[in-house]
Amino acid sequence: MTIPEKVDTPEILIDRDVLQQNINRMAAAVHAKGLKLRPHVKTHKIPEIAQLQLAAGAVGITVATLGEAEVFADQGVTDIFIAYPLWVGPRQAERLRRLAATTKIAVGLDSPEAAEAMAASLGESAGDFDVLLEIDSGHHRSGIAPAAVVGVAQAAERAGLRVRGVFTFPGHSYAPGMPLKAAQEEQLALGQASDLLAQAGFEIIQRSGGSTPTATLTGDSVATEVRPGVYVFGDAQQLELERCAAEDIALTVAATVVSRHEGDDVIPRRVILDSGSKILGGDRPAWTTGFGRLLDYPDARITALSEHHATVVWPEEAGLPALGDRLRVIPNHVCVAVNLVDDVTVISGGQIVDRWRVAARGKNK
Amino acid sequence: MTIPEKVDTPEILIDRDVLQQNINRMAAAVHAKGLKLRPHVKTHKIPEIAQLQLAAGAVGITVATLGEAEVFADQGVTDIFIAYPLWVGPRQAERLRRLAATTKIAVGLDSPEAAEAMAASLGESAGDFDVLLEIDSGHHRSGIAPAAVVGVAQAAERAGLRVRGVFTFPGHSYAPGMPLKAAQEEQLALGQASDLLAQAGFEIIQRSGGSTPTATLTGDSVATEVRPGVYVFGDAQQLELERCAAEDIALTVAATVVSRHEGDDVIPRRVILDSGSKILGGDRPAWTTGFGRLLDYPDARITALSEHHATVVWPEEAGLPALGDRLRVIPNHVCVAVNLVDDVTVISGGQIVDRWRVAARGKNK
């Protein structure tokens, strides 16, 4: 695919056909395992893409914040899980009540204190929401150790909340060699927590798991649903984890070569692209090979990233691209890249076919 | 300072009094050295702050993109340097011409090819802009080696452009022990390039240097002006480079403790804040101690960052904060944090006194 002439750089391009393929493939894989799909829309923040996911059989969506929930509820999504240990004060409670008027809302929780704050702020509405307890399955971010889940569930119940499920995010899957191990630990943790809750008399109807690297990896699944996000676009992390192939990449950043240097013994041979951290995002886990990849030059490496400069070191045997050339860059972490722009350009067969608004951009609270 | 009750988290707070102090101090230090100050506004992207900088004696502003130039020109700024090796096609040329109708515009350049493209696209307007040649003073990003500058200047002149200066960004100052060395190399490179150009008959009236770490470090200065940006706010990088103190930090992210874990032999003792990479930015150079700092807890460390979670490991001897507590986080790199929000909350004496729009947010092209 060439970059359409009309596109000024840097600009996010979405290949509609690859996007649709990715949506269909994940839906088929998840359904083949007898699981429900509740995609995380923090990846794209675009209502048009959520509609494609729902049309392909998603049961609802996952969001990270109240603000994201509000954007997608406004667009007619009627089943939303806020997969985050929300701290609910009076203003958050008012927003939850407004959401619940049109939309089935579930919220995350991982402590008695948060349960009590949430229940106190929600008052009589406390029973209108499904609560899912967050379990730590090995990522050691938020979440309750499985063995400790009953205490939190009982505190939530005492406070007047309705505990209906458990969820976990196996974020430790984001490293080479880890997806399968993380997927197994996810199932183990969800199973242990659910069993303990069932023994304590709780009816657990929703057991919700992650993530793009793990969603299709587990065998017999304890989870009832999965919440992958990145799969719609793919990104350089998924590519380097071998969880997607170059032909699955649906989102790239169109960039222009603005500076070009043959280098010498001391100074690296490089080109500079106008796609910096303010459009690619600055994520750079230690195990990645750089700050993103070039779709059409798999051996080139982005060795440094400033706000408006990507420094790309070129393989010695290959000729440097020319000044003014336009290249397609794959962000390391696509979720943070999309959140940096107001709109994206949608292409199909090399032509611009649409422009979508990133409606939930910046909805951090 | 406590976080005003009305603030929902995560939210960017700017302390107006510290901001004004920082603006005054840099202006005084730069003027005391006989230099002009042309602050880089990519740091804040906020017209109200540019006006404070101009009121304190800045001769104009620096931007990185045409879009930033357009926002600040619209707000009445009349002297703008686009410190970037722009690749100018017909659409960029049209925007440059519109800008030049109200504003003195200088643009960066580092190759004969870009000079020819720019001149061809600008046509008869090519002489309406000052061109500054970018010099590589050791950062090895964009920029011409000082020894090669005359060839590029002659190509630009042949193409019909008006070469009036040189500029450099000593970005290698952003590492421990490097600011002074980078500042010296900056002066050396600017001096060498200017001398060669003068010998070749060019009149060089603008010699422009970086950066917050180096702006006040050099002795007898070759530069005629400096372009620091970050100094208005400070950030965790500047703090760890000892280029600002905790009391100079004018921008923090208000965050809430949403999850809290005493930890054990395997799992770290930590709290989780709702300030993730979608508000702090993901920048994490290898020499930093984490993904940002906590203003009031200098020994706490942000060991991991997800989009909506900051994992903060707490010193063993100190008690963990409570769930629901609100803390002030210092981003590692303030320029990318501001670019993630539409508005910032301005405080003075612990009270909310204003709300400023990040008018140039997302203006990447």
PDB file of C-alpha atoms in Angstrom, chain A residues 192-300:
ATOM      1  CA  GLN A 192      -9.388 -20.476  42.307  1.00  0.00           C
ATOM      2  CA  ALA A 193     -11.199 -17.208  43.017  1.00  0.00           C
ATOM      3  CA  SER A 194     -14.482 -18.428  41.521  1.00  0.00           C
ATOM      4  CA  ASP A 195     -14.357 -21.699  43.469  1.00  0.00           C
ATOM      5  CA  LEU A 196     -13.742 -19.901  46.752  1.00  0.00           C
ATOM      6  CA  LEU A 197     -16.567 -17.460  46.078  1.00  0.00           C
ATOM      7  CA  ALA A 198     -18.939 -20.298  45.127  1.00  0.00           C
ATOM      8  CA  GLN A 199     -18.051 -22.151  48.335  1.00  0.00           C
ATOM      9  CA  ALA A 200     -18.840 -18.958  50.250  1.00  0.00           C
ATOM     10  CA  GLY A 201     -22.273 -18.815  48.618  1.00  0.00           C
ATOM     11  CA  PHE A 202     -21.713 -16.213  45.896  1.00  0.00           C
ATOM     12  CA  GLU A 203     -23.250 -16.736  42.483  1.00  0.00           C
ATOM     13  CA  ILE A 204     -20.481 -15.901  40.038  1.00  0.00           C
ATOM     14  CA  ILE A 205     -21.870 -15.579  36.528  1.00  0.00           C
ATOM     15  CA  GLN A 206     -19.096 -13.567  34.844  1.00  0.00           C
ATOM     16  CA  ARG A 207     -15.450 -14.675  34.752  1.00  0.00           C
ATOM     17  CA  SER A 208     -13.587 -12.244  32.560  1.00  0.00           C
ATOM     18  CA  GLY A 209     -10.041 -12.594  31.211  1.00  0.00           C
ATOM     19  CA  GLY A 210      -7.569 -10.500  29.145  1.00  0.00           C
ATOM     20  CA  SER A 211      -5.762  -9.822  26.643  1.00  0.00           C
ATOM     21  CA  THR A 212      -4.673  -9.864  23.010  1.00  0.00           C
ATOM     22  CA  PRO A 213      -1.643 -12.110  23.647  1.00  0.00           C
ATOM     23  CA  THR A 214      -3.654 -14.614  25.720  1.00  0.00           C
ATOM     24  CA  ALA A 215      -7.256 -14.439  24.475  1.00  0.00           C
ATOM     25  CA  THR A 216      -7.086 -17.486  22.229  1.00  0.00           C
ATOM     26  CA  LEU A 217      -4.333 -19.417  23.997  1.00  0.00           C
ATOM     27  CA  THR A 218      -6.041 -21.271  26.811  1.00  0.00           C
ATOM     28  CA  GLY A 219      -7.462 -24.756  26.440  1.00  0.00           C
ATOM     29  CA  ASP A 220     -10.521 -25.553  28.556  1.00  0.00           C
ATOM     30  CA  SER A 221     -11.401 -22.134  29.763  1.00  0.00           C
ATOM     31  CA  VAL A 222     -12.488 -21.081  33.227  1.00  0.00           C
ATOM     32  CA  ALA A 223     -13.287 -17.660  31.811  1.00  0.00           C
ATOM     33  CA  THR A 224     -16.726 -16.988  30.387  1.00  0.00           C
ATOM     34  CA  GLU A 225     -15.515 -14.023  28.364  1.00  0.00           C
ATOM     35  CA  VAL A 226     -12.314 -12.335  27.147  1.00  0.00           C
ATOM     36  CA  ARG A 227     -11.445  -8.658  26.762  1.00  0.00           C
ATOM     37  CA  PRO A 228      -8.704  -8.282  24.124  1.00  0.00           C
ATOM     38  CA  GLY A 229      -8.146  -4.808  22.734  1.00  0.00           C
ATOM     39  CA  VAL A 230      -5.040  -4.456  20.573  1.00  0.00           C
ATOM     40  CA  TYR A 231      -6.052  -7.252  18.163  1.00  0.00           C
ATOM     41  CA  VAL A 232      -8.111  -4.857  16.021  1.00  0.00           C
ATOM     42  CA  PHE A 233      -4.965  -3.056  14.839  1.00  0.00           C
ATOM     43  CA  GLY A 234      -1.933  -5.059  15.939  1.00  0.00           C
ATOM     44  CA  ASP A 235       1.238  -3.173  16.822  1.00  0.00           C
ATOM     45  CA  ALA A 236       5.002  -3.578  17.020  1.00  0.00           C
ATOM     46  CA  GLN A 237       4.790  -5.213  20.458  1.00  0.00           C
ATOM     47  CA  GLN A 238       2.376  -7.892  19.195  1.00  0.00           C
ATOM     48  CA  LEU A 239       4.564  -8.343  16.116  1.00  0.00           C
ATOM     49  CA  GLU A 240       7.676  -8.884  18.231  1.00  0.00           C
ATOM     50  CA  LEU A 241       5.743 -11.215  20.566  1.00  0.00           C
ATOM     51  CA  GLU A 242       4.711 -13.109  17.410  1.00  0.00           C
ATOM     52  CA  ARG A 243       1.063 -12.596  18.322  1.00  0.00           C
ATOM     53  CA  CYS A 244       0.384 -11.029  14.942  1.00  0.00           C
ATOM     54  CA  ALA A 245       2.055 -10.928  11.519  1.00  0.00           C
ATOM     55  CA  ALA A 246       3.001  -7.925   9.399  1.00  0.00           C
ATOM     56  CA  GLU A 247      -0.050  -8.502   7.185  1.00  0.00           C
ATOM     57  CA  ASP A 248      -2.317  -8.197  10.254  1.00  0.00           C
ATOM     58  CA  ILE A 249      -1.163  -4.633  10.971  1.00  0.00           C
ATOM     59  CA  ALA A 250      -4.218  -2.422  10.373  1.00  0.00           C
ATOM     60  CA  LEU A 251      -2.836   0.829  11.770  1.00  0.00           C
ATOM     61  CA  THR A 252       0.276   2.663  10.692  1.00  0.00           C
ATOM     62  CA  VAL A 253       1.579   6.188  11.022  1.00  0.00           C
ATOM     63  CA  ALA A 254       2.380   7.785   7.684  1.00  0.00           C
ATOM     64  CA  ALA A 255       5.679   9.634   8.079  1.00  0.00           C
ATOM     65  CA  THR A 256       8.068  11.670   5.896  1.00  0.00           C
ATOM     66  CA  VAL A 257      11.856  11.409   5.742  1.00  0.00           C
ATOM     67  CA  VAL A 258      12.886  14.932   6.831  1.00  0.00           C
ATOM     68  CA  SER A 259      16.598  14.366   7.411  1.00  0.00           C
ATOM     69  CA  ARG A 260      19.078  11.828   6.044  1.00  0.00           C
ATOM     70  CA  HIS A 261      22.633  11.009   7.062  1.00  0.00           C
ATOM     71  CA  GLU A 262      25.050   8.464   5.637  1.00  0.00           C
ATOM     72  CA  GLY A 263      26.954   8.524   8.928  1.00  0.00           C
ATOM     73  CA  ASP A 264      30.565   7.671   9.597  1.00  0.00           C
ATOM     74  CA  ASP A 265      32.696   5.727  12.084  1.00  0.00           C
ATOM     75  CA  VAL A 266      31.176   7.629  15.010  1.00  0.00           C
ATOM     76  CA  ILE A 267      27.776   8.856  13.880  1.00  0.00           C
ATOM     77  CA  PRO A 268      25.111   6.299  12.916  1.00  0.00           C
ATOM     78  CA  ARG A 269      23.766   5.965   9.390  1.00  0.00           C
ATOM     79  CA  ARG A 270      20.196   7.087   9.736  1.00  0.00           C
ATOM     80  CA  VAL A 271      17.105   8.854   8.503  1.00  0.00           C
ATOM     81  CA  ILE A 272      14.850  11.029  10.610  1.00  0.00           C
ATOM     82  CA  LEU A 273      11.081  10.704  10.244  1.00  0.00           C
ATOM     83  CA  ASP A 274       8.524  13.301  11.355  1.00  0.00           C
ATOM     84  CA  SER A 275       6.700  10.685  13.465  1.00  0.00           C
ATOM     85  CA  GLY A 276       7.872  11.319  17.025  1.00  0.00           C
ATOM     86  CA  SER A 277       6.564  10.373  20.428  1.00  0.00           C
ATOM     87  CA  LYS A 278       3.674  12.828  20.078  1.00  0.00           C
ATOM     88  CA  ILE A 279       2.106  10.508  17.485  1.00  0.00           C
ATOM     89  CA  LEU A 280       3.739   7.092  18.095  1.00  0.00           C
ATOM     90  CA  GLY A 281       3.646   7.262  21.898  1.00  0.00           C
ATOM     91  CA  GLY A 282       6.773   6.768  24.001  1.00  0.00           C
ATOM     92  CA  ASP A 283       6.223   3.177  25.185  1.00  0.00           C
ATOM     93  CA  ARG A 284       9.404   1.155  24.908  1.00  0.00           C
ATOM     94  CA  PRO A 285       9.540  -2.021  27.015  1.00  0.00           C
ATOM     95  CA  ALA A 286      13.076  -3.331  27.461  1.00  0.00           C
ATOM     96  CA  TRP A 287      12.372  -6.432  25.370  1.00  0.00           C
ATOM     97  CA  THR A 288      11.330  -4.536  22.245  1.00  0.00           C
ATOM     98  CA  THR A 289      13.887  -3.879  19.516  1.00  0.00           C
ATOM     99  CA  GLY A 290      13.137  -0.164  19.303  1.00  0.00           C
ATOM    100  CA  PHE A 291      10.459   2.522  19.480  1.00  0.00           C
ATOM    101  CA  GLY A 292       8.269   0.926  16.820  1.00  0.00           C
ATOM    102  CA  ARG A 293       8.863  -0.737  13.471  1.00  0.00           C
ATOM    103  CA  LEU A 294       8.705   0.161   9.782  1.00  0.00           C
ATOM    104  CA  LEU A 295       6.078  -1.914   8.021  1.00  0.00           C
ATOM    105  CA  ASP A 296       7.935  -2.167   4.729  1.00  0.00           C
ATOM    106  CA  TYR A 297      11.490  -2.305   6.126  1.00  0.00           C
ATOM    107  CA  PRO A 298      11.575  -5.050   8.747  1.00  0.00           C
ATOM    108  CA  ASP A 299      15.316  -4.655   9.364  1.00  0.00           C
ATOM    109  CA  ALA A 300      15.254  -0.920  10.085  1.00  0.00           C
TER     110      ALA A 300
END
